[in-house]
PDB file of C-alpha atoms and ligand atoms in Angstrom:
ATOM      1  CA  UNK E   1      55.201  92.550  99.879  1.00 83.00           C
ATOM      2  CA  UNK E   2      58.688  90.945 101.025  1.00 91.00           C
ATOM      3  CA  UNK E   3      61.974  92.099 102.920  1.00 91.00           C
ATOM      4  CA  UNK E   4      62.895  93.806  99.036  1.00 92.00           C
ATOM      5  CA  UNK E   5      60.534  96.697  99.893  1.00 92.00           C
ATOM      6  CA  UNK E   6      61.598  98.150 102.801  1.00 94.00           C
ATOM      7  CA  UNK E   7      65.137  98.571 101.519  1.00 96.00           C
ATOM      8  CA  UNK E   8      65.719 102.281 100.315  1.00 95.00           C
ATOM      9  CA  UNK E   9      68.893 101.771  98.483  1.00 97.00           C
ATOM     10  CA  UNK E  10      71.417  98.464  97.688  1.00 98.00           C
ATOM     11  CA  UNK E  11      75.373  99.514  98.934  1.00 98.00           C
ATOM     12  CA  UNK E  12      77.038  96.570  97.876  1.00 98.00           C
ATOM     13  CA  UNK E  13      75.542  93.758  96.011  1.00 98.00           C
ATOM     14  CA  UNK E  14      75.900  90.218  95.672  1.00 98.00           C
ATOM     15  CA  UNK E  15      78.543  90.249  92.859  1.00 98.00           C
ATOM     16  CA  UNK E  16      80.336  93.646  94.881  1.00 98.00           C
ATOM     17  CA  UNK E  17      80.518  91.126  98.125  1.00 98.00           C
ATOM     18  CA  UNK E  18      81.988  88.032  96.236  1.00 98.00           C
ATOM     19  CA  UNK E  19      84.569  89.763  94.865  1.00 98.00           C
ATOM     20  CA  UNK E  20      85.497  91.622  98.177  1.00 98.00           C
ATOM     21  CA  UNK E  21      85.323  88.021 100.034  1.00 98.00           C
ATOM     22  CA  UNK E  22      87.109  86.618  97.474  1.00 98.00           C
ATOM     23  CA  UNK E  23      90.183  89.242  98.238  1.00 98.00           C
ATOM     24  CA  UNK E  24      89.960  89.455 102.271  1.00 98.00           C
ATOM     25  CA  UNK E  25      90.040  85.324 101.904  1.00 98.00           C
ATOM     26  CA  UNK E  26      93.350  85.752  99.951  1.00 98.00           C
ATOM     27  CA  UNK E  27      94.574  88.814 102.645  1.00 98.00           C
ATOM     28  CA  UNK E  28      93.649  86.054 105.347  1.00 98.00           C
ATOM     29  CA  UNK E  29      96.067  83.178 103.562  1.00 98.00           C
ATOM     30  CA  UNK E  30      98.461  85.250 103.055  1.00 97.00           C
ATOM     31  CA  UNK E  31      97.946  86.875 106.565  1.00 97.00           C
ATOM     32  CA  UNK E  32      98.724  83.378 108.307  1.00 97.00           C
ATOM     33  CA  UNK E  33     101.072  81.652 105.466  1.00 96.00           C
ATOM     34  CA  UNK E  34     101.695  77.751 105.923  1.00 90.00           C
ATOM     35  CA  UNK E  35      99.726  78.000 109.577  1.00 94.00           C
ATOM     36  CA  UNK E  36      96.461  77.079 110.626  1.00 95.00           C
ATOM     37  CA  UNK E  37      94.246  78.945 112.985  1.00 97.00           C
ATOM     38  CA  UNK E  38      91.016  79.012 114.132  1.00 97.00           C
ATOM     39  CA  UNK E  39      87.776  81.045 112.487  1.00 98.00           C
ATOM     40  CA  UNK E  40      85.602  82.464 115.698  1.00 97.00           C
ATOM     41  CA  UNK E  41      82.274  84.091 114.298  1.00 97.00           C
ATOM     42  CA  UNK E  42      80.226  85.898 116.750  1.00 97.00           C
ATOM     43  CA  UNK E  43      76.849  85.033 116.039  1.00 95.00           C
ATOM     44  CA  UNK E  44      74.013  85.814 114.643  1.00 94.00           C
ATOM     45  CA  UNK E  45      75.140  88.901 112.247  1.00 95.00           C
ATOM     46  CA  UNK E  46      78.648  87.399 110.634  1.00 97.00           C
ATOM     47  CA  UNK E  47      76.940  83.813 109.841  1.00 97.00           C
ATOM     48  CA  UNK E  48      76.728  84.565 106.860  1.00 98.00           C
ATOM     49  CA  UNK E  49      79.762  86.508 106.445  1.00 98.00           C
ATOM     50  CA  UNK E  50      81.742  83.936 108.101  1.00 98.00           C
ATOM     51  CA  UNK E  51      80.357  80.556 105.867  1.00 98.00           C
ATOM     52  CA  UNK E  52      81.310  82.627 102.321  1.00 98.00           C
ATOM     53  CA  UNK E  53      84.339  83.374 104.255  1.00 98.00           C
ATOM     54  CA  UNK E  54      85.995  80.303 105.014  1.00 98.00           C
ATOM     55  CA  UNK E  55      85.417  77.830 101.748  1.00 98.00           C
ATOM     56  CA  UNK E  56      87.441  80.846 100.501  1.00 98.00           C
ATOM     57  CA  UNK E  57      90.481  79.947 102.879  1.00 97.00           C
ATOM     58  CA  UNK E  58      92.544  76.779 101.523  1.00 96.00           C
ATOM     59  CA  UNK E  59      94.546  76.933 104.803  1.00 97.00           C
ATOM     60  CA  UNK E  60      93.897  74.406 107.635  1.00 97.00           C
ATOM     61  CA  UNK E  61      91.009  76.220 109.922  1.00 97.00           C
ATOM     62  CA  UNK E  62      88.505  75.201 112.309  1.00 96.00           C
ATOM     63  CA  UNK E  63      85.329  76.645 112.658  1.00 96.00           C
ATOM     64  CA  UNK E  64      84.131  77.627 116.337  1.00 96.00           C
ATOM     65  CA  UNK E  65      81.306  80.409 117.408  1.00 95.00           C
ATOM     66  CA  UNK E  66      80.750  82.957 120.014  1.00 95.00           C
ATOM     67  CA  UNK E  67      77.304  84.577 120.725  1.00 93.00           C
ATOM     68  CA  UNK E  68      77.546  88.322 121.157  1.00 86.00           C
ATOM     69  CA  UNK E  69      74.194  90.765 121.813  1.00 79.00           C
ATOM     70  CA  UNK E  70      73.394  93.544 123.080  1.00 74.00           C
ATOM     71  CA  UNK E  71      70.946  94.935 125.499  1.00 62.00           C
ATOM     72  CA  UNK E  72      67.793  95.944 124.534  1.00 57.00           C
ATOM     73  CA  UNK E  73      66.790  96.548 120.548  1.00 52.00           C
ATOM     74  CA  UNK E  74      66.898  99.470 117.943  1.00 55.00           C
ATOM     75  CA  UNK E  75      69.913 100.827 116.250  1.00 56.00           C
ATOM     76  CA  UNK E  76      71.841 101.755 119.459  1.00 58.00           C
ATOM     77  CA  UNK E  77      74.440  99.062 120.569  1.00 58.00           C
ATOM     78  CA  UNK E  78      73.944  98.958 124.344  1.00 66.00           C
ATOM     79  CA  UNK E  79      75.478  97.063 126.791  1.00 75.00           C
ATOM     80  CA  UNK E  80      77.465  93.930 125.756  1.00 81.00           C
ATOM     81  CA  UNK E  81      76.348  90.503 126.935  1.00 84.00           C
ATOM     82  CA  UNK E  82      78.427  87.692 126.158  1.00 86.00           C
ATOM     83  CA  UNK E  83      75.618  84.475 125.746  1.00 83.00           C
ATOM     84  CA  UNK E  84      78.936  81.398 125.505  1.00 78.00           C
ATOM     85  CA  UNK E  85      82.247  80.958 124.565  1.00 83.00           C
ATOM     86  CA  UNK E  86      83.728  78.513 123.000  1.00 83.00           C
ATOM     87  CA  UNK E  87      85.421  76.096 124.632  1.00 85.00           C
ATOM     88  CA  UNK E  88      89.174  76.232 127.088  1.00 85.00           C
ATOM     89  CA  UNK E  89      90.577  73.780 124.597  1.00 89.00           C
ATOM     90  CA  UNK E  90      89.012  75.774 121.468  1.00 90.00           C
ATOM     91  CA  UNK E  91      90.884  78.942 122.334  1.00 94.00           C
ATOM     92  CA  UNK E  92      94.349  78.288 124.769  1.00 94.00           C
ATOM     93  CA  UNK E  93      97.380  78.527 123.072  1.00 95.00           C
ATOM     94  CA  UNK E  94      95.328  78.926 119.358  1.00 97.00           C
ATOM     95  CA  UNK E  95      95.724  81.677 116.546  1.00 98.00           C
ATOM     96  CA  UNK E  96      92.234  82.583 116.268  1.00 98.00           C
ATOM     97  CA  UNK E  97      90.164  84.891 113.805  1.00 98.00           C
ATOM     98  CA  UNK E  98      87.803  86.896 114.948  1.00 98.00           C
ATOM     99  CA  UNK E  99      85.201  87.445 112.060  1.00 98.00           C
ATOM    100  CA  UNK E 100      82.188  89.829 112.891  1.00 98.00           C
ATOM    101  CA  UNK E 101      79.729  91.289 110.710  1.00 97.00           C
ATOM    102  CA  UNK E 102      80.483  95.110 111.374  1.00 97.00           C
ATOM    103  CA  UNK E 103      82.822  97.126 113.312  1.00 96.00           C
ATOM    104  CA  UNK E 104      80.593  99.949 114.661  1.00 94.00           C
ATOM    105  CA  UNK E 105      82.206 102.125 117.551  1.00 93.00           C
ATOM    106  CA  UNK E 106      84.056  99.373 118.357  1.00 95.00           C
ATOM    107  CA  UNK E 107      82.950  98.160 121.625  1.00 93.00           C
ATOM    108  CA  UNK E 108      82.054  94.822 120.772  1.00 93.00           C
ATOM    109  CA  UNK E 109      85.333  93.880 119.338  1.00 96.00           C
ATOM    110  CA  UNK E 110      87.439  95.037 121.777  1.00 95.00           C
ATOM    111  CA  UNK E 111      85.327  93.554 124.489  1.00 94.00           C
ATOM    112  CA  UNK E 112      85.364  89.745 122.484  1.00 96.00           C
ATOM    113  CA  UNK E 113      89.372  90.283 121.057  1.00 96.00           C
ATOM    114  CA  UNK E 114      90.201  91.022 125.453  1.00 95.00           C
ATOM    115  CA  UNK E 115      88.296  88.408 126.382  1.00 94.00           C
ATOM    116  CA  UNK E 116      89.682  85.565 124.141  1.00 95.00           C
ATOM    117  CA  UNK E 117      93.492  87.020 125.087  1.00 96.00           C
ATOM    118  CA  UNK E 118      92.375  86.521 129.062  1.00 95.00           C
ATOM    119  CA  UNK E 119      91.465  82.794 127.904  1.00 94.00           C
ATOM    120  CA  UNK E 120      94.448  82.047 127.015  1.00 96.00           C
ATOM    121  CA  UNK E 121      94.897  82.698 123.244  1.00 97.00           C
ATOM    122  CA  UNK E 122      98.083  82.746 121.596  1.00 98.00           C
ATOM    123  CA  UNK E 123      96.979  85.819 118.981  1.00 98.00           C
ATOM    124  CA  UNK E 124      93.882  87.389 117.822  1.00 98.00           C
ATOM    125  CA  UNK E 125      92.963  88.952 114.820  1.00 98.00           C
ATOM    126  CA  UNK E 126      90.092  90.534 113.612  1.00 98.00           C
ATOM    127  CA  UNK E 127      87.966  90.659 110.051  1.00 98.00           C
ATOM    128  CA  UNK E 128      84.487  92.149 109.691  1.00 98.00           C
ATOM    129  CA  UNK E 129      82.464  92.659 106.494  1.00 98.00           C
ATOM    130  CA  UNK E 130      81.677  96.203 107.265  1.00 98.00           C
ATOM    131  CA  UNK E 131      83.610  99.035 108.696  1.00 98.00           C
ATOM    132  CA  UNK E 132      81.758 102.682 109.418  1.00 97.00           C
ATOM    133  CA  UNK E 133      85.266 104.273 111.233  1.00 96.00           C
ATOM    134  CA  UNK E 134      82.665 107.469 111.259  1.00 94.00           C
ATOM    135  CA  UNK E 135      81.329 105.860 115.146  1.00 91.00           C
ATOM    136  CA  UNK E 136      84.163 104.822 116.718  1.00 94.00           C
ATOM    137  CA  UNK E 137      84.783 105.495 120.017  1.00 93.00           C
ATOM    138  CA  UNK E 138      87.035 102.755 121.101  1.00 94.00           C
ATOM    139  CA  UNK E 139      90.580 103.040 119.282  1.00 94.00           C
ATOM    140  CA  UNK E 140      90.857  99.240 117.118  1.00 96.00           C
ATOM    141  CA  UNK E 141      90.415  98.860 113.483  1.00 96.00           C
ATOM    142  CA  UNK E 142      90.235  96.078 111.971  1.00 98.00           C
ATOM    143  CA  UNK E 143      93.025  93.101 110.496  1.00 98.00           C
ATOM    144  CA  UNK E 144      91.014  92.530 107.730  1.00 98.00           C
ATOM    145  CA  UNK E 145      87.620  93.988 106.719  1.00 98.00           C
ATOM    146  CA  UNK E 146      85.830  93.441 103.269  1.00 98.00           C
ATOM    147  CA  UNK E 147      83.884  97.507 103.235  1.00 98.00           C
ATOM    148  CA  UNK E 148      84.097 101.065 104.962  1.00 98.00           C
ATOM    149  CA  UNK E 149      80.611 101.906 105.322  1.00 97.00           C
ATOM    150  CA  UNK E 150      79.299 105.335 105.865  1.00 94.00           C
ATOM    151  CA  UNK E 151      77.100 106.756 108.992  1.00 93.00           C
ATOM    152  CA  UNK E 152      73.760 104.586 107.931  1.00 91.00           C
ATOM    153  CA  UNK E 153      71.714 101.779 109.463  1.00 92.00           C
ATOM    154  CA  UNK E 154      72.303  98.673 107.134  1.00 95.00           C
ATOM    155  CA  UNK E 155      70.509  95.457 107.113  1.00 97.00           C
ATOM    156  CA  UNK E 156      70.803  91.783 105.302  1.00 98.00           C
ATOM    157  CA  UNK E 157      74.237  89.376 104.266  1.00 98.00           C
ATOM    158  CA  UNK E 158      73.440  88.484 108.002  1.00 98.00           C
ATOM    159  CA  UNK E 159      73.223  92.314 109.543  1.00 97.00           C
ATOM    160  CA  UNK E 160      69.278  92.493 110.730  1.00 96.00           C
ATOM    161  CA  UNK E 161      67.215  95.497 112.124  1.00 95.00           C
ATOM    162  CA  UNK E 162      64.908  94.041 115.202  1.00 93.00           C
ATOM    163  CA  UNK E 163      65.548  90.134 114.246  1.00 94.00           C
ATOM    164  CA  UNK E 164      65.047  90.383 110.361  1.00 95.00           C
ATOM    165  CA  UNK E 165      66.297  91.383 107.129  1.00 97.00           C
ATOM    166  CA  UNK E 166      69.635  88.868 107.922  1.00 98.00           C
ATOM    167  CA  UNK E 167      68.677  86.821 104.445  1.00 97.00           C
ATOM    168  CA  UNK E 168      69.023  89.752 101.869  1.00 98.00           C
ATOM    169  CA  UNK E 169      72.115  88.201  99.583  1.00 98.00           C
ATOM    170  CA  UNK E 170      73.319  91.960  99.314  1.00 98.00           C
ATOM    171  CA  UNK E 171      73.452  95.020 102.166  1.00 98.00           C
ATOM    172  CA  UNK E 172      71.052  98.222 101.837  1.00 98.00           C
ATOM    173  CA  UNK E 173      70.065 101.079 103.559  1.00 96.00           C
ATOM    174  CA  UNK E 174      66.912 100.035 105.570  1.00 93.00           C
ATOM    175  CA  UNK E 175      63.726 103.278 104.672  1.00 92.00           C
ATOM    176  CA  UNK E 176      64.209 105.343 107.371  1.00 88.00           C
ATOM    177  CA  UNK E 177      60.720 105.511 108.809  1.00 90.00           C
ATOM    178  CA  UNK E 178      60.794 101.632 109.494  1.00 89.00           C
ATOM    179  CA  UNK E 179      63.291 102.250 112.365  1.00 83.00           C
ATOM    180  CA  UNK E 180      62.804 106.838 112.959  1.00 77.00           C
TER     181      UNK E 180
HETATM  182  P1  XMP Q 201      80.174  98.042 118.309  1.00 84.58           P
HETATM  183  O1  XMP Q 201      79.147  99.331 118.094  1.00 84.58           O
HETATM  184  O2  XMP Q 201      80.029  97.258 119.384  1.00 84.58           O
HETATM  185  O3  XMP Q 201      78.466  97.335 117.499  1.00 84.58           O
HETATM  186  O4  XMP Q 201      80.878  98.314 117.294  1.00 84.58           O
HETATM  187  C1  XMP Q 201      78.637  95.885 117.001  1.00 84.58           C
HETATM  188  C2  XMP Q 201      77.500  95.317 116.562  1.00 84.58           C
HETATM  189  O5  XMP Q 201      76.621  96.333 116.317  1.00 84.58           O
HETATM  190  C3  XMP Q 201      75.306  95.989 115.629  1.00 84.58           C
HETATM  191  N1  XMP Q 201      75.669  96.843 114.262  1.00 84.58           N
HETATM  192  C4  XMP Q 201      74.881  97.001 113.518  1.00 84.58           C
HETATM  193  N2  XMP Q 201      73.920  96.029 112.286  1.00 84.58           N
HETATM  194  N3  XMP Q 201      73.263  97.230 111.208  1.00 84.58           N
HETATM  195  C5  XMP Q 201      73.143  96.084 111.990  1.00 84.58           C
HETATM  196  O6  XMP Q 201      72.240  95.734 111.279  1.00 84.58           O
HETATM  197  C6  XMP Q 201      74.022  98.223 111.246  1.00 84.58           C
HETATM  198  O7  XMP Q 201      74.231  99.186 110.777  1.00 84.58           O
HETATM  199  C7  XMP Q 201      74.625  98.119 112.805  1.00 84.58           C
HETATM  200  N4  XMP Q 201      75.479  99.304 113.376  1.00 84.58           N
HETATM  201  C8  XMP Q 201      76.204  98.580 114.785  1.00 84.58           C
HETATM  202  C9  XMP Q 201      76.077  95.041 114.719  1.00 84.58           C
HETATM  203  O8  XMP Q 201      75.752  93.907 115.787  1.00 84.58           O
HETATM  204  C10 XMP Q 201      77.522  94.996 115.347  1.00 84.58           C
HETATM  205  O9  XMP Q 201      77.870  93.212 115.793  1.00 84.58           O
END
């Protein structure tokens, strides 16, 4: 038995992911022109996406991380906790590209963006791997995104269920009996 056995169907395979990241990396690079910026990757979910994305961006960039987690396991996001944020000098007067795995209700990304602005960022743009617009409860849209996804719980390529499946090289829907 392997993680692959728990997947009902593949939504985006490795080739589709590569093509989408090439497109988004080019959009990001065009969006910043000659300027450098700092990529702020939201742990843990965006680490796989961010590491592929930054290697396709030719601008002078720096990399920072912040950790955000929702209280409680399961498939519904709860109260957001920011575990650590980049240091003041990594944020103040910097142009930041906040990178997350999935934009779902929008609560996480909008709170994190607010927090970075409050701490003195010059600008904060957002880039997400997946976008689930049907679930939005906070009015936010990402500046850059790879894929729109239907209202399904998805795993792989950094996204987890109860801590597992981040290592899948594709995005898949988990077999329903495993989480319902
Ligand atoms: P919000 O609702 O704040 O959620 O936009 C963003 C965070 O919720 C998690 N999330 C998911 N994780 N499969 C996952 O593995 C999903 O389908 C899913 N939907 C939301 C994720 O941590 C994200 O950063």
